[in-house]
GROMACS .gro file of C-alpha atoms in nm:
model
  441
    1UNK     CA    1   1.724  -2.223  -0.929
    2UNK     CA    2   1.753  -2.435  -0.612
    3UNK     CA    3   1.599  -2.181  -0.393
    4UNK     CA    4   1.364  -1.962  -0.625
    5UNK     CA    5   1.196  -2.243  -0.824
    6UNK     CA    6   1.241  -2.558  -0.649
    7UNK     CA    7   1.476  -2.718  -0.920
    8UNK     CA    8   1.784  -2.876  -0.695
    9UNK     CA    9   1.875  -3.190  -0.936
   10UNK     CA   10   2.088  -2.973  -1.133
   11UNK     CA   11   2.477  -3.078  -1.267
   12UNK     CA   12   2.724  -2.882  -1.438
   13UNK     CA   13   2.956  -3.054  -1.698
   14UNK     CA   14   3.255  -2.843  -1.882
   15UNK     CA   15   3.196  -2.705  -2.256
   16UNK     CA   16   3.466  -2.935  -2.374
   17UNK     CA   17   3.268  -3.247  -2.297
   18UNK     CA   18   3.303  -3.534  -2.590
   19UNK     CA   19   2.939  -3.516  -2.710
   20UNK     CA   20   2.949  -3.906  -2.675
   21UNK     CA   21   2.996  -3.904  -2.295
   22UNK     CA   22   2.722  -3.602  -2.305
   23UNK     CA   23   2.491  -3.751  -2.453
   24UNK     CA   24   2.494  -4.052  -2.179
   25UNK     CA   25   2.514  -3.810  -1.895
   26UNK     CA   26   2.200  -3.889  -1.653
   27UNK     CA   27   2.056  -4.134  -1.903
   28UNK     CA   28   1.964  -3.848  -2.105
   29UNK     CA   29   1.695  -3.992  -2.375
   30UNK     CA   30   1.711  -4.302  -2.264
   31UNK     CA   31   1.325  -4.459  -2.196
   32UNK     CA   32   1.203  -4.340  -1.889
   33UNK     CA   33   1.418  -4.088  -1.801
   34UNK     CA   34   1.320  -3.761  -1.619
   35UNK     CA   35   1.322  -3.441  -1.870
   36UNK     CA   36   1.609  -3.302  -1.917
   37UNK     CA   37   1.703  -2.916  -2.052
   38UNK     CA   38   2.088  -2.873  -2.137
   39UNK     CA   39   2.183  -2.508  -2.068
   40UNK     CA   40   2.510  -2.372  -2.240
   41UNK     CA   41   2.669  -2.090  -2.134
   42UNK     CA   42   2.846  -1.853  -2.351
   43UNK     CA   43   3.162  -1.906  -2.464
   44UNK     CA   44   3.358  -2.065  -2.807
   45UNK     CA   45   3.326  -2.403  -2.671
   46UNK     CA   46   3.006  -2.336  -2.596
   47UNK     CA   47   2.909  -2.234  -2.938
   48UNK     CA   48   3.048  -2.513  -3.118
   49UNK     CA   49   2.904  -2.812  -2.870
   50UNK     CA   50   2.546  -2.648  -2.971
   51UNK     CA   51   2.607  -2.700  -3.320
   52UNK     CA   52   2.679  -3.058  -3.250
   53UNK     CA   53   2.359  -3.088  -3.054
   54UNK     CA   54   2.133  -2.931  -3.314
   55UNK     CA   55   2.215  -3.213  -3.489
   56UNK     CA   56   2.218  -3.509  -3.247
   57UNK     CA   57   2.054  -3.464  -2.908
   58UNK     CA   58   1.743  -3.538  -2.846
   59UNK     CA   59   1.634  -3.328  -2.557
   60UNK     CA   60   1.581  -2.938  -2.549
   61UNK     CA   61   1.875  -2.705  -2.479
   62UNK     CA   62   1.943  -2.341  -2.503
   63UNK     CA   63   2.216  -2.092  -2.493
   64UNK     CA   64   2.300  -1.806  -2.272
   65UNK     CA   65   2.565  -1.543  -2.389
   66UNK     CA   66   2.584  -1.299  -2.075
   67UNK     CA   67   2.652  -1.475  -1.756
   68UNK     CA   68   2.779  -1.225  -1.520
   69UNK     CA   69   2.656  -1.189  -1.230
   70UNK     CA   70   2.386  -0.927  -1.253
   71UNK     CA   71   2.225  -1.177  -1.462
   72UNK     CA   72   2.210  -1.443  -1.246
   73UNK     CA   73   1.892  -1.378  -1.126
   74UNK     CA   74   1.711  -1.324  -1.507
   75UNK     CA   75   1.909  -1.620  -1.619
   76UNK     CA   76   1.762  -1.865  -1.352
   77UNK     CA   77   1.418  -1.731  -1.453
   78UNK     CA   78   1.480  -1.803  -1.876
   79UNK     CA   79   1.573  -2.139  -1.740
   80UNK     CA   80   1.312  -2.160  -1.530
   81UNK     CA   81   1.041  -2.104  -1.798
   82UNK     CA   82   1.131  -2.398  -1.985
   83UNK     CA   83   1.140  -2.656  -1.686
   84UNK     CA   84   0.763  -2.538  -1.590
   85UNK     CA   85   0.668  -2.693  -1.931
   86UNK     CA   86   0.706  -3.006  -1.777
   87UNK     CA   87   0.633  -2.927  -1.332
   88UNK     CA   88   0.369  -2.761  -1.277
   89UNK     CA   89   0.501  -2.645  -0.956
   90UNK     CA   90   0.760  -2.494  -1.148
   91UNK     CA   91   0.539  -2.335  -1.370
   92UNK     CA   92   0.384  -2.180  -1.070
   93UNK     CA   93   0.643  -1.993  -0.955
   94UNK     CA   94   0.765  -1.885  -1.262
   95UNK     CA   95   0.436  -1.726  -1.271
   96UNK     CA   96   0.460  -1.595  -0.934
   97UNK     CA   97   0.862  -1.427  -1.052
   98UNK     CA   98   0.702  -1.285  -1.323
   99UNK     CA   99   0.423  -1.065  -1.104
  100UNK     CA  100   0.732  -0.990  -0.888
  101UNK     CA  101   0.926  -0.854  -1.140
  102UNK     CA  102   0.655  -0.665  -1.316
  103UNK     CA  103   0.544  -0.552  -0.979
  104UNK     CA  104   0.934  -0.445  -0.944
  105UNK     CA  105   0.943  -0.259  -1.257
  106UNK     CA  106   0.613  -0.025  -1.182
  107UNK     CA  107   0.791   0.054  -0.810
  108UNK     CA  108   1.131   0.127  -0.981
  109UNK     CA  109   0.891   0.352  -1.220
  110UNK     CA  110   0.723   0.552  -0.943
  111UNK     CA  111   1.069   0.593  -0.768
  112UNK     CA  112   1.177   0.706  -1.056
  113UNK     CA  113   0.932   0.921  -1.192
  114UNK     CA  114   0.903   1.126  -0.862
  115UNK     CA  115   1.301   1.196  -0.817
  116UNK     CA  116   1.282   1.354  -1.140
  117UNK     CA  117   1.388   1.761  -1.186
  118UNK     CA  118   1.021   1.841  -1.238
  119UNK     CA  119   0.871   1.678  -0.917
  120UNK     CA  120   1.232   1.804  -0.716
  121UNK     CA  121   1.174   2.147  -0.833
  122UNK     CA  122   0.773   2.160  -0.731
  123UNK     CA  123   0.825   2.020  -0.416
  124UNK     CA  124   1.130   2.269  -0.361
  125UNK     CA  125   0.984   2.548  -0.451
  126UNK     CA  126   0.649   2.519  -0.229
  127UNK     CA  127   0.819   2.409   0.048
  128UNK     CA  128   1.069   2.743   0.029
  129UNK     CA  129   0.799   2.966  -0.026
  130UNK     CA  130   0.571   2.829   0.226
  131UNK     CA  131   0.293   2.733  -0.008
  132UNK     CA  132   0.153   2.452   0.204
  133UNK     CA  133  -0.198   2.450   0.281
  134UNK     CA  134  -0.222   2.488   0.616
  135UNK     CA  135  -0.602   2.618   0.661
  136UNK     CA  136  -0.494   2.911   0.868
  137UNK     CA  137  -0.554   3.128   0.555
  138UNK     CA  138  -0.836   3.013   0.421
  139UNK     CA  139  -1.073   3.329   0.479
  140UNK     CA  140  -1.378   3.431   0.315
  141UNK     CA  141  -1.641   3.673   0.342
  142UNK     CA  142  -1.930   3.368   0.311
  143UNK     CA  143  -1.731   3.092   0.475
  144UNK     CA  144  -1.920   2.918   0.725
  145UNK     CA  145  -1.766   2.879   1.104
  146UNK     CA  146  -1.447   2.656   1.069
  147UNK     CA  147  -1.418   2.331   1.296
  148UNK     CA  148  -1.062   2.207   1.304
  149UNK     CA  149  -0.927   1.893   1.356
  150UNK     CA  150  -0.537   1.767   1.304
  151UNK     CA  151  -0.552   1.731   0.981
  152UNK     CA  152  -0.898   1.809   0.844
  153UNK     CA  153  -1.088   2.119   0.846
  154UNK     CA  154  -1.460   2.148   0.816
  155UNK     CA  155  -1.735   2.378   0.717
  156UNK     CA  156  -2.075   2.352   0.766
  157UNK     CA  157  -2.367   2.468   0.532
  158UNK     CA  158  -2.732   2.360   0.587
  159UNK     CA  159  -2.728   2.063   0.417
  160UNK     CA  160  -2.364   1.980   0.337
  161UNK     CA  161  -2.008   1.979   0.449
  162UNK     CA  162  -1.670   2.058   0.316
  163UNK     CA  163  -1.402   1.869   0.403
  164UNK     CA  164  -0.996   2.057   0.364
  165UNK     CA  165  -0.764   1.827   0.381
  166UNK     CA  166  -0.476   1.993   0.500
  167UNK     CA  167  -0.067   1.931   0.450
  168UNK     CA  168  -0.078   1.962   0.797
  169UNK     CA  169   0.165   1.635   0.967
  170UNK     CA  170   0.077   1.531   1.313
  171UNK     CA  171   0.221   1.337   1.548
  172UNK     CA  172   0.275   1.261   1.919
  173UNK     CA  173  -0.071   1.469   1.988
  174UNK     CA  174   0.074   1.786   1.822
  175UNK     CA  175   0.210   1.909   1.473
  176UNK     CA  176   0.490   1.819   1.359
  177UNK     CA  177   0.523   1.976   1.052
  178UNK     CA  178   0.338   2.078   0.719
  179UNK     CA  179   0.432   1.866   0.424
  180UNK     CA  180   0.372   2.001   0.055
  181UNK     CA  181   0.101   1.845  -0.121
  182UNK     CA  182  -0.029   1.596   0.168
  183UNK     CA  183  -0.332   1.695   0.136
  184UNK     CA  184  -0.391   1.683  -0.196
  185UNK     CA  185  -0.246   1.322  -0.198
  186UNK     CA  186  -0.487   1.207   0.066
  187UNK     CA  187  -0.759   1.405  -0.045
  188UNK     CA  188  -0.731   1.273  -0.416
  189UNK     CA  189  -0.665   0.936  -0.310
  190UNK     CA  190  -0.981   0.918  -0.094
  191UNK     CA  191  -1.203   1.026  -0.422
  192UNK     CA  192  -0.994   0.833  -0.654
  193UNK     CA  193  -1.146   0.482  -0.404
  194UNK     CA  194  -1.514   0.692  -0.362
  195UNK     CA  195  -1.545   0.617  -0.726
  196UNK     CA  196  -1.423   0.287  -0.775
  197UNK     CA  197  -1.602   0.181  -0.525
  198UNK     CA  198  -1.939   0.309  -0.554
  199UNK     CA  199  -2.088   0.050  -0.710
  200UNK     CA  200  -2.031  -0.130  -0.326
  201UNK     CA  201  -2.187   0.101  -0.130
  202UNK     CA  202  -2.307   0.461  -0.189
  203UNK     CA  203  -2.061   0.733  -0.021
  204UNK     CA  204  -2.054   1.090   0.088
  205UNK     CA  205  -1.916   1.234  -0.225
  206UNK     CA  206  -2.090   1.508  -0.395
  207UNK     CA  207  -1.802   1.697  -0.536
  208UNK     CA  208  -1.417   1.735  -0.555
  209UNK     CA  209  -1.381   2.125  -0.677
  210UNK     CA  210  -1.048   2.176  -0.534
  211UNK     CA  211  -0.704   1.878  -0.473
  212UNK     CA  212  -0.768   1.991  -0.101
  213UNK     CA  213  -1.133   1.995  -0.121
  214UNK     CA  214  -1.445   1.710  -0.072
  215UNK     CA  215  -1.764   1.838  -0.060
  216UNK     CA  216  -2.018   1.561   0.130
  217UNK     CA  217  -2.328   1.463   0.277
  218UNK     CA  218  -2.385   1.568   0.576
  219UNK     CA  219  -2.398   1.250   0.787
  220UNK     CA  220  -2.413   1.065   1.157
  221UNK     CA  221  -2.098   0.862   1.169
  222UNK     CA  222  -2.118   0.530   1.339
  223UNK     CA  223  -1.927   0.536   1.698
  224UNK     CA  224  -1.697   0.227   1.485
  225UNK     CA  225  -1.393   0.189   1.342
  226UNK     CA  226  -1.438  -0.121   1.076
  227UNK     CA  227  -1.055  -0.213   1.049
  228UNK     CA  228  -0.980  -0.493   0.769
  229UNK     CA  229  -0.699  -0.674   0.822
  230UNK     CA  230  -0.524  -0.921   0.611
  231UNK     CA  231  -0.165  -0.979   0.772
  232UNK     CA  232  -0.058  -1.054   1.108
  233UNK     CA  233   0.152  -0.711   1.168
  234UNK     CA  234   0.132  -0.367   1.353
  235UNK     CA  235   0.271  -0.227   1.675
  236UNK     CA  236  -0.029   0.011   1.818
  237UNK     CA  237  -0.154  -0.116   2.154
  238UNK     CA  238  -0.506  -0.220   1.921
  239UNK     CA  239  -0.338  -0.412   1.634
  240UNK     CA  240  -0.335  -0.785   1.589
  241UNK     CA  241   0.018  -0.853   1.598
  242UNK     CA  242   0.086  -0.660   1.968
  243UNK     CA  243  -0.206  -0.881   2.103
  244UNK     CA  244  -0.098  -1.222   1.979
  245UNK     CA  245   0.253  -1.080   2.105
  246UNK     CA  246   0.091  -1.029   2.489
  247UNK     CA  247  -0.114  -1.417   2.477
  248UNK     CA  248  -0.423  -1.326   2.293
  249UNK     CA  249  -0.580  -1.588   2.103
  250UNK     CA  250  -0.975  -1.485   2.080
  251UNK     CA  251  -0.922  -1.146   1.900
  252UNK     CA  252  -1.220  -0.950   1.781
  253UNK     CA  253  -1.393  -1.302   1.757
  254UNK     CA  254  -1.155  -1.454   1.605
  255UNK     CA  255  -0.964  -1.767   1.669
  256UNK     CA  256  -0.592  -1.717   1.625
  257UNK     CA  257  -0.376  -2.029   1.632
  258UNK     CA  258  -0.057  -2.110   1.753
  259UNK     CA  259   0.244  -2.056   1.640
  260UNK     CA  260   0.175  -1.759   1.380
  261UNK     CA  261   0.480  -1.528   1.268
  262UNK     CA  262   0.443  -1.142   1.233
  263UNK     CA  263   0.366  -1.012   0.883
  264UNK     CA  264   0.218  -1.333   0.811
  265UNK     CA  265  -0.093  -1.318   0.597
  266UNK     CA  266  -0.364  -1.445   0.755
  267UNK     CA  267  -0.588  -1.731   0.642
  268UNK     CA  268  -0.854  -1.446   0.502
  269UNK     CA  269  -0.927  -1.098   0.527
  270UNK     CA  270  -1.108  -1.043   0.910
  271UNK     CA  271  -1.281  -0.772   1.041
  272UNK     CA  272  -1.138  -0.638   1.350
  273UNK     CA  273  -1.343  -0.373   1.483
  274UNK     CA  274  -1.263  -0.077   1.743
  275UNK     CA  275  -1.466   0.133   1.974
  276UNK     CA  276  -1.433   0.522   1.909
  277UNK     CA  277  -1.371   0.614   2.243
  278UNK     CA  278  -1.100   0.793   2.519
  279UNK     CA  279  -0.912   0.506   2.434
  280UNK     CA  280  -1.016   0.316   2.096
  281UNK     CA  281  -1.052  -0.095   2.204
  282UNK     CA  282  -1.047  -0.350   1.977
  283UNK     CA  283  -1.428  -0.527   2.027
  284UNK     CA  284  -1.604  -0.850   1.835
  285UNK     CA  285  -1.850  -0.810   1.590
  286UNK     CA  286  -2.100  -0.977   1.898
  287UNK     CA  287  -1.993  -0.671   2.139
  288UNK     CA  288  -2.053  -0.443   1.904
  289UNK     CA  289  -2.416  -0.597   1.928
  290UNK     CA  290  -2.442  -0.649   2.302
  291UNK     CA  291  -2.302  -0.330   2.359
  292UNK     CA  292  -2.578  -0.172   2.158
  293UNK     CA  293  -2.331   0.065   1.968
  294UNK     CA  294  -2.504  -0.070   1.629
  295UNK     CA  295  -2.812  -0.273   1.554
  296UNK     CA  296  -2.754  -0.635   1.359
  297UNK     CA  297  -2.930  -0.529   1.081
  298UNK     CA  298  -2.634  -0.180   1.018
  299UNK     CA  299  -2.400  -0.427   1.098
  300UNK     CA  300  -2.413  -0.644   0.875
  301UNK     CA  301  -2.461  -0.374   0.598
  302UNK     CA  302  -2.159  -0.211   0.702
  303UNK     CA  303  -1.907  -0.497   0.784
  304UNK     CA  304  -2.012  -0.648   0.410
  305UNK     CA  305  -1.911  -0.355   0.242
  306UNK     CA  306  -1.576  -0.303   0.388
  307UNK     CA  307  -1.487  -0.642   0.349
  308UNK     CA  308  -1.592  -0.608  -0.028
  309UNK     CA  309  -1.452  -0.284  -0.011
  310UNK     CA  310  -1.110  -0.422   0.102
  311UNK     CA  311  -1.105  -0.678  -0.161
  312UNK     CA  312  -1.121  -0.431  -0.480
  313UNK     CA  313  -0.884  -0.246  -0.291
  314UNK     CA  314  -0.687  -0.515  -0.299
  315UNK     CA  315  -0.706  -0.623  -0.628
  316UNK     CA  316  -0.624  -0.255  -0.772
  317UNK     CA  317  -0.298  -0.270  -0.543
  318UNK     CA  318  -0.135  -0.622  -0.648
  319UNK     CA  319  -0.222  -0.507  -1.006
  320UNK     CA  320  -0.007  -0.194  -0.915
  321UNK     CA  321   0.296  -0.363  -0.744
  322UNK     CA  322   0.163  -0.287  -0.368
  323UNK     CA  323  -0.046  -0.532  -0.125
  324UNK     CA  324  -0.324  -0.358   0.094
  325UNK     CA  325  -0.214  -0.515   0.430
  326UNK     CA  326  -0.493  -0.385   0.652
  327UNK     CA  327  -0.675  -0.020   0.664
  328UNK     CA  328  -0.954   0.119   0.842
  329UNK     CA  329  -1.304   0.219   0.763
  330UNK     CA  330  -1.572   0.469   0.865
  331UNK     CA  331  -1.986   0.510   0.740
  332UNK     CA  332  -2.223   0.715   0.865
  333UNK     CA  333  -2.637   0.742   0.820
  334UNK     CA  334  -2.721   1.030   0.591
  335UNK     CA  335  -2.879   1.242   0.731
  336UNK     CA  336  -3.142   1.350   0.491
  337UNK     CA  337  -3.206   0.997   0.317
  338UNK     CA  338  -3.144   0.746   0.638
  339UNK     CA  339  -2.925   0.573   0.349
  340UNK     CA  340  -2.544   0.419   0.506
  341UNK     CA  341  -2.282   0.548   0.346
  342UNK     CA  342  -1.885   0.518   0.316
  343UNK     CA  343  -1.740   0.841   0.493
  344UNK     CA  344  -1.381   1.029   0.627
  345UNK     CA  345  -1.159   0.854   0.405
  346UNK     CA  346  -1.037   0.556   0.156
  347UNK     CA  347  -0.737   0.328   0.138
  348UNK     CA  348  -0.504   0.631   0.191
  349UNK     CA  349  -0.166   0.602   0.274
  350UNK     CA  350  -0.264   0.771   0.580
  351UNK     CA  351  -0.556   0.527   0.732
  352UNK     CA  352  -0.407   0.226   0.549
  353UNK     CA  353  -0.060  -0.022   0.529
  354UNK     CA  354   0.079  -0.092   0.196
  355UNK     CA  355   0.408  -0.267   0.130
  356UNK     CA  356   0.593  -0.370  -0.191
  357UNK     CA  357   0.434  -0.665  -0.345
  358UNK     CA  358   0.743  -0.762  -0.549
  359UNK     CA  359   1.004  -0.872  -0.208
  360UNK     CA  360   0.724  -0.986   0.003
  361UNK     CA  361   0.834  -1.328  -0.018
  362UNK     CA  362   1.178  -1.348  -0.023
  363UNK     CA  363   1.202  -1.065   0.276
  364UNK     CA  364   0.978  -1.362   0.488
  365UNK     CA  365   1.190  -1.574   0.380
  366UNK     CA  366   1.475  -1.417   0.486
  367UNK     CA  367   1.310  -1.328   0.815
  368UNK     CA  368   1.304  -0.968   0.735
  369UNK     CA  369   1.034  -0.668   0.742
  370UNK     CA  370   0.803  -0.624   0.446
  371UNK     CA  371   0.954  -0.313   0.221
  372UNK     CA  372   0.714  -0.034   0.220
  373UNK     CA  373   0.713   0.297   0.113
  374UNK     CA  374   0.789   0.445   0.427
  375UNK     CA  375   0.666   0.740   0.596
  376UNK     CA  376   0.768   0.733   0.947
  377UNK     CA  377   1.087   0.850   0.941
  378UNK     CA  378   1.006   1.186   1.022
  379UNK     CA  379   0.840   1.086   1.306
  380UNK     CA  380   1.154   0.889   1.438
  381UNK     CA  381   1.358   1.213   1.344
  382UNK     CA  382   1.154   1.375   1.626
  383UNK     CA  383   1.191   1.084   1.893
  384UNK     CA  384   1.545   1.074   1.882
  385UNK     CA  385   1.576   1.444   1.874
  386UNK     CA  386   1.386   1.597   2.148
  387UNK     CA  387   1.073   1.458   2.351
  388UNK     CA  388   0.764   1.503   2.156
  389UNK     CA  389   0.521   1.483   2.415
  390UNK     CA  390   0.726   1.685   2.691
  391UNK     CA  391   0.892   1.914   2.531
  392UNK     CA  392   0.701   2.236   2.502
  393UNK     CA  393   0.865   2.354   2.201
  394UNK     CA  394   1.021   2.110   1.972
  395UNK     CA  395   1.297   2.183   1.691
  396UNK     CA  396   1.187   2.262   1.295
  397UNK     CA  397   1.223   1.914   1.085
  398UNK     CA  398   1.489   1.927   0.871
  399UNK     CA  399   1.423   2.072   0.516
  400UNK     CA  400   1.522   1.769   0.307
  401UNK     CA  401   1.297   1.516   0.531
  402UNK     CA  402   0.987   1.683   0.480
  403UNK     CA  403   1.065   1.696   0.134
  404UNK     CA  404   1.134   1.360   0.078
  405UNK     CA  405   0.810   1.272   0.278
  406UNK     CA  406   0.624   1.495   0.059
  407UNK     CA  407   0.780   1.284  -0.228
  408UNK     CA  408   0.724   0.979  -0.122
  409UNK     CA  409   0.325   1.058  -0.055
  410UNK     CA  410   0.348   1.192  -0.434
  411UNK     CA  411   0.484   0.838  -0.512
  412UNK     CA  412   0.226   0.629  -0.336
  413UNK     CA  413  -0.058   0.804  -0.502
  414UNK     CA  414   0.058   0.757  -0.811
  415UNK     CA  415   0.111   0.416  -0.795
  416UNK     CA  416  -0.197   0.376  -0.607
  417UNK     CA  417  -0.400   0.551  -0.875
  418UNK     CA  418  -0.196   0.554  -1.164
  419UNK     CA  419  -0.218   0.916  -1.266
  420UNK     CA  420   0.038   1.154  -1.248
  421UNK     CA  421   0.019   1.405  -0.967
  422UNK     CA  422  -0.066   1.774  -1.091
  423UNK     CA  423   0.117   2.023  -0.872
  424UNK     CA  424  -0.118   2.296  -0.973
  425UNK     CA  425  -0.314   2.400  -0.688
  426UNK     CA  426  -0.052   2.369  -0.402
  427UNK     CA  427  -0.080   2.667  -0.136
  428UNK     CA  428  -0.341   2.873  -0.298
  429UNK     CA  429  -0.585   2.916  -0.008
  430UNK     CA  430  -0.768   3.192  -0.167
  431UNK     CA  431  -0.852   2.904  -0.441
  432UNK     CA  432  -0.982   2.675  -0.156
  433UNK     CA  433  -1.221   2.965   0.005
  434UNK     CA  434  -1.347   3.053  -0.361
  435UNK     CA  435  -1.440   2.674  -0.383
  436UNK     CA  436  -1.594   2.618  -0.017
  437UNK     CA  437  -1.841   2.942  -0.069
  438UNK     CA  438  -1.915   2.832  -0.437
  439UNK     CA  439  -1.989   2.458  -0.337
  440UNK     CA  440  -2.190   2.586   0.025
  441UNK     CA  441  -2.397   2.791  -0.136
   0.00000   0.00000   0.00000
């Protein structure tokens, strides 16, 4: 009670209490007094000391039957809920428990949901058979010259692109492994945020005919990186927390104070641009000027519509138990209209941070690290068996890692998106051809 809602003047007195000397306890209705809520606690004593006070007291009390201590936490929040009626600073954070433990329940759903036979047995089964998509077989007799990247192929027709997103896992500049479903995840998330965010900005979208498959604009991509952050956290040499770590104070423009903690949020979302070059560097909405890699006027278009952007994105996330701590950007000129549009990809758990909205606060408190779905396990799997970037051949990833990572992308888009994932279309490349040449043409 003490800790969670702020109520410290507390007292415990035995069941067995004369009501008389109850009743006198702390002044209890006399004039003046502070509020006072009795709370009885199961028990035959119990029982019969409420009758009396049904009759005689005149301040609230109620009565809890199961006090073990699972409970503890749920009973401290029934109390709770009656003291706000009368702090509103208690009332506030009994508002704030119950988003935590709603938040709670739709992560303990996912989990859930996703460890089930069903999503086990999928996973399983395309792993075993090697159904993931890996692009290598995607052949066609009308498939345009392939351009491959690490994790997303493209095709080029005369006046539009498709985009494979493959299951393909990088890492360490090389593959790591191929991880059922990925691609679908990411590729489904990214046109899950196109739409619900089109009303911000226009995008590349024209068509989603395959789970691995975006068909887009063809576009000029800004030579930008529009990162939104909205926490002080992140351990790459161009993230916010690593520079205030090494003295910085003047960070992409902005003023950072002294004396701020990692994962802290920050006082408002900021944009925290970086250069796409040899080496990305984080620049200041004024360099990006001076430097002449945009004018003012696409500027401004662009950095308003990821911070807008950003904002839905996280509104949809706190409504689904996660916070959107930071994420990246891209947008690009089309190039048949001149139009700006929203490109690459959207809030995915790929180009963006989410953590667990309901234990934010008490893992601060407790000077601990945001709980997240993780994801780089698999990657620390690697590091602490061989030497990714020496090694010329490095060992297979353990069967029940990848699967687990596949799961666990399965699980952050459907919380992310709220629709279950349909494990249809996993390793049919023959489907993704079909759909390239029919959506090229």
């Amino acid at each position: 009670l003490s800790l969670k809602f702020a109520l410290s003047n507390t007292s415990i007195r035995t069941a067995t209490i004369p009501l008389e000397r109850l009743l006198t306890a702390n002044d209890a209705g006399a004039e003046n007094s502070a509020p006072l809520l009795l709370v009885l606690f199961g028990g035959s004593s119990a029982s019969s000391l409420a009758g009396l006070l049904e009759r005689e007291a005149s301040f609230p009390f109620m009565c809890i039957d199961d006090v073990g201590d699972d409970n503890t936490k749920y009973n401290a929040y029934q109390i709770a809920k009656w003291c706000s009626l009368a702090s509103p600073e208690v009332r506030r954070l009994v508002q704030q428990t119950s988003r935590e433990m709603k938040q709670a329940r739709l992560v303990e759903d996912a989990q859930i949901h996703t460890k089930c036979p069903k999503y086990e047995q999928a996973i399983a089964m395309c792993f075993d058979n090697k159904g993931m998509v890996t692009g290598d077989n995607v052949e066609g007799k009308n498939l345009p010259e392939k351009a491959r990247g690490k994790v997303r192929d493209r095709y080029e027709g005369e006046t539009k692109l498709a985009l494979v997103t493959t299951d393909r896992q990088s890492g360490f500049d090389r593959m790591l492994a191929s991880v059922p479903y990925k691609g679908a995840v990411l590729n489904l998330t990214s046109a899950f945020w196109f739409e619900k965010t089109k009303h911000i900005i226009k995008n590349h979208i024209l068509d989603v005919p395959h789970p691995y498959v975006s068909i887009v604009k063809k576009c000029k991509p800004f030579p930008i990186e529009f990162v939104v952050r909205s926490y002080m956290t992140g351990s790459t040499s161009t993230s916010i927390w690593k520079n205030y770590q090494d003295g910085v104070r003047n960070y992409c423009g902005h003023v950072l104070p002294e004396g701020m903690k990692k994962n802290q949020k920050l006082w408002a979302n900021i944009l925290t641009p970086t250069t796409k070059e040899a080496v990305d560097r984080p620049i200041s909405a004024e360099g990006v000027i001076s430097e002449e890699w945009m004018t003012q006027e696409d500027w401004d278009i662009c950095a308003d519509a990821a911070l807008k952007v950003f904002a839905l994105g996280q509104k949809v996330a706190a409504e689904h138990g996660l916070i959107l701590v930071d994420t990246k950007f891209e947008f690009g000129r089309d190039e048949a209209t001149n139009e700006i549009l929203l490109i690459d990809e959207v809030l995915t758990p790929d180009s963006s941070r989410y953590w667990l909205a309901s234990s934010y606060e008490e893992q601060i408190a407790q000077g601990k690290e945001p709980e997240n779905i993780d994801k780089e396990f698999l990657r620390l799997w690697f590091r602490d068996n061989c030497d990714p970037y020496k090694d010329e051949v490095v060992p297979d990833a353990p069967r029940d890692l990848v699967l687990e990572l596949s799961r666990r992308y399965i699980s952050l888009y459907e919380m992310i998106t709220w629709k279950d994932f349909d494990f249809e279309h996993g390793g049919q490349e023959d489907d993704i051809a079909e759909a390239i040449e029919s959506s090229l043409m």
